[in-house]
Amino acid sequence: MQVLVLSHPLASAAAIATIDVYKSEQLFERAASMSQYFEDAAHSLKGLPFVKDVRNLGLVCGIELEPVPGKPTARAFDVFLKCFEEKGVLIRTTGDIIALSPPLIIEKSQIDQIFGTIGDILKAQKVALEAVPA
């Protein structure tokens, strides 16, 4: 595959250097070797409260949550806040979808931490919702 780059020579040199690092540190191979573990962890969230769907490709994942009626994005944003404020885990949301794309150097323990934290928070949201009088 050939790519024509019409930009500054310094930007081209930086891109080539980045590709060289990816190759020398075997980051693509490492990501491929971690993808099944990441997928299994992601799909372990299926069946948890508020999880509508889990989709992934390699180390990229989307966890679709059921929206709070009349408050689009509120559920995912609440998970985002609790992940960061209570557990120090930074996730990204778009609408009511938790979007994950960790660095290619991620370790299994970090994958466990991310999905364990999200799972714990979703379970806690369900308990908190059930505690509210109807």
CSV table of C-alpha atoms in Angstrom, one decimal:
chain,number,residue,atom,x,y,z
A,1,MET,CA,0.0,0.0,0.0
A,2,GLN,CA,1.3,3.4,-0.9
A,3,VAL,CA,0.3,6.6,0.6
A,4,LEU,CA,1.0,10.1,-0.9
A,5,VAL,CA,1.7,12.5,1.9
A,6,LEU,CA,1.3,16.2,1.0
A,7,SER,CA,2.4,17.8,4.2
A,8,HIS,CA,5.4,19.3,5.9
A,9,PRO,CA,8.6,17.1,5.8
A,10,LEU,CA,8.8,17.2,9.6
A,11,ALA,CA,5.3,15.8,9.9
A,12,SER,CA,6.2,13.0,7.5
A,13,ALA,CA,9.4,12.2,9.4
A,14,ALA,CA,7.4,12.0,12.6
A,15,ALA,CA,4.9,9.7,11.0
A,16,ILE,CA,7.7,7.4,9.7
A,17,ALA,CA,9.4,7.4,13.2
A,18,THR,CA,6.0,6.5,14.8
A,19,ILE,CA,5.6,3.6,12.4
A,20,ASP,CA,9.1,2.5,13.2
A,21,VAL,CA,8.3,2.4,16.9
A,22,TYR,CA,5.1,0.4,16.3
A,23,LYS,CA,7.2,-2.1,14.3
A,24,SER,CA,10.2,-2.3,16.7
A,25,GLU,CA,8.1,-2.7,19.8
A,26,GLN,CA,5.7,-5.0,18.0
A,27,LEU,CA,2.7,-3.0,19.2
A,28,PHE,CA,0.3,-4.3,16.5
A,29,GLU,CA,1.2,-7.9,17.4
A,30,ARG,CA,0.8,-7.2,21.1
A,31,ALA,CA,-2.6,-5.6,20.5
A,32,ALA,CA,-3.7,-8.7,18.4
A,33,SER,CA,-2.6,-11.0,21.2
A,34,MET,CA,-4.6,-9.0,23.8
A,35,SER,CA,-7.7,-8.7,21.7
A,36,GLN,CA,-9.4,-12.0,22.8
A,37,TYR,CA,-8.8,-11.2,26.5
A,38,PHE,CA,-10.2,-7.7,25.9
A,39,GLU,CA,-13.2,-9.1,24.0
A,40,ASP,CA,-14.0,-11.6,26.7
A,41,ALA,CA,-13.8,-8.9,29.4
A,42,ALA,CA,-16.0,-6.6,27.4
A,43,HIS,CA,-18.7,-9.2,26.7
A,44,SER,CA,-18.7,-10.2,30.4
A,45,LEU,CA,-20.8,-7.1,30.9
A,46,LYS,CA,-23.7,-8.5,28.9
A,47,GLY,CA,-26.6,-9.2,31.2
A,48,LEU,CA,-25.6,-6.6,33.7
A,49,PRO,CA,-28.1,-3.9,34.6
A,50,PHE,CA,-28.7,-1.3,31.9
A,51,VAL,CA,-26.4,-3.0,29.3
A,52,LYS,CA,-28.2,-3.1,26.0
A,53,ASP,CA,-25.4,-4.3,23.8
A,54,VAL,CA,-21.6,-4.8,23.7
A,55,ARG,CA,-19.7,-4.5,20.5
A,56,ASN,CA,-16.0,-4.7,19.9
A,57,LEU,CA,-13.3,-5.1,17.3
A,58,GLY,CA,-9.8,-5.8,18.6
A,59,LEU,CA,-9.1,-3.3,21.4
A,60,VAL,CA,-12.0,-1.1,20.5
A,61,CYS,CA,-15.3,-1.5,22.3
A,62,GLY,CA,-18.7,0.1,22.6
A,63,ILE,CA,-21.0,-0.6,25.5
A,64,GLU,CA,-24.5,0.6,24.8
A,65,LEU,CA,-26.5,1.5,27.9
A,66,GLU,CA,-30.3,1.9,28.3
A,67,PRO,CA,-31.0,5.6,28.5
A,68,VAL,CA,-32.6,7.2,31.5
A,69,PRO,CA,-36.2,8.0,30.3
A,70,GLY,CA,-36.3,11.7,29.2
A,71,LYS,CA,-32.6,12.2,30.0
A,72,PRO,CA,-30.4,11.0,27.1
A,73,THR,CA,-26.7,10.6,27.9
A,74,ALA,CA,-27.4,10.8,31.6
A,75,ARG,CA,-26.7,7.1,32.4
A,76,ALA,CA,-23.4,6.9,30.6
A,77,PHE,CA,-22.3,10.3,31.9
A,78,ASP,CA,-23.0,9.1,35.5
A,79,VAL,CA,-20.9,6.0,34.9
A,80,PHE,CA,-18.1,8.2,33.5
A,81,LEU,CA,-18.1,10.4,36.6
A,82,LYS,CA,-18.2,7.5,39.0
A,83,CYS,CA,-15.4,5.6,37.2
A,84,PHE,CA,-13.2,8.6,37.4
A,85,GLU,CA,-14.1,10.2,40.7
A,86,GLU,CA,-14.4,7.0,42.7
A,87,LYS,CA,-12.0,4.6,41.0
A,88,GLY,CA,-9.6,6.8,39.0
A,89,VAL,CA,-10.6,5.0,35.8
A,90,LEU,CA,-11.0,7.3,32.8
A,91,ILE,CA,-13.5,6.2,30.2
A,92,ARG,CA,-15.1,8.0,27.2
A,93,THR,CA,-18.8,8.3,26.4
A,94,THR,CA,-20.8,9.3,23.4
A,95,GLY,CA,-24.5,9.5,24.1
A,96,ASP,CA,-25.4,6.5,26.2
A,97,ILE,CA,-22.5,4.5,24.8
A,98,ILE,CA,-19.2,3.9,26.7
A,99,ALA,CA,-16.5,3.9,24.1
A,100,LEU,CA,-13.2,2.3,25.0
A,101,SER,CA,-10.0,2.3,23.0
A,102,PRO,CA,-7.1,1.7,25.4
A,103,PRO,CA,-3.4,2.2,24.5
A,104,LEU,CA,-1.8,-0.8,22.7
A,105,ILE,CA,0.5,-1.3,25.7
A,106,ILE,CA,-2.5,-2.2,28.1
A,107,GLU,CA,-1.9,-5.0,30.5
A,108,LYS,CA,-4.4,-7.8,31.4
A,109,SER,CA,-4.7,-6.4,35.0
A,110,GLN,CA,-5.7,-3.0,33.5
A,111,ILE,CA,-8.3,-4.6,31.3
A,112,ASP,CA,-9.7,-6.3,34.4
A,113,GLN,CA,-9.7,-3.0,36.3
A,114,ILE,CA,-11.6,-1.2,33.5
A,115,PHE,CA,-14.3,-3.7,33.0
A,116,GLY,CA,-14.5,-4.6,36.7
A,117,THR,CA,-15.0,-0.9,37.6
A,118,ILE,CA,-17.7,-0.4,34.9
A,119,GLY,CA,-19.5,-3.6,36.0
A,120,ASP,CA,-19.4,-2.6,39.7
A,121,ILE,CA,-20.8,0.9,38.9
A,122,LEU,CA,-23.6,-0.5,36.8
A,123,LYS,CA,-24.6,-2.9,39.6
A,124,ALA,CA,-24.5,0.0,42.1
A,125,GLN,CA,-26.7,2.1,39.9
A,126,LYS,CA,-29.3,-0.7,39.8
A,127,VAL,CA,-29.2,-1.0,43.6
A,128,ALA,CA,-29.5,2.8,44.0
A,129,LEU,CA,-32.5,2.9,41.6
A,130,GLU,CA,-34.2,0.1,43.5
A,131,ALA,CA,-33.8,2.0,46.8
A,132,VAL,CA,-35.7,5.0,45.5
A,133,PRO,CA,-39.4,4.8,46.6
A,134,ALA,CA,-41.8,4.5,43.7
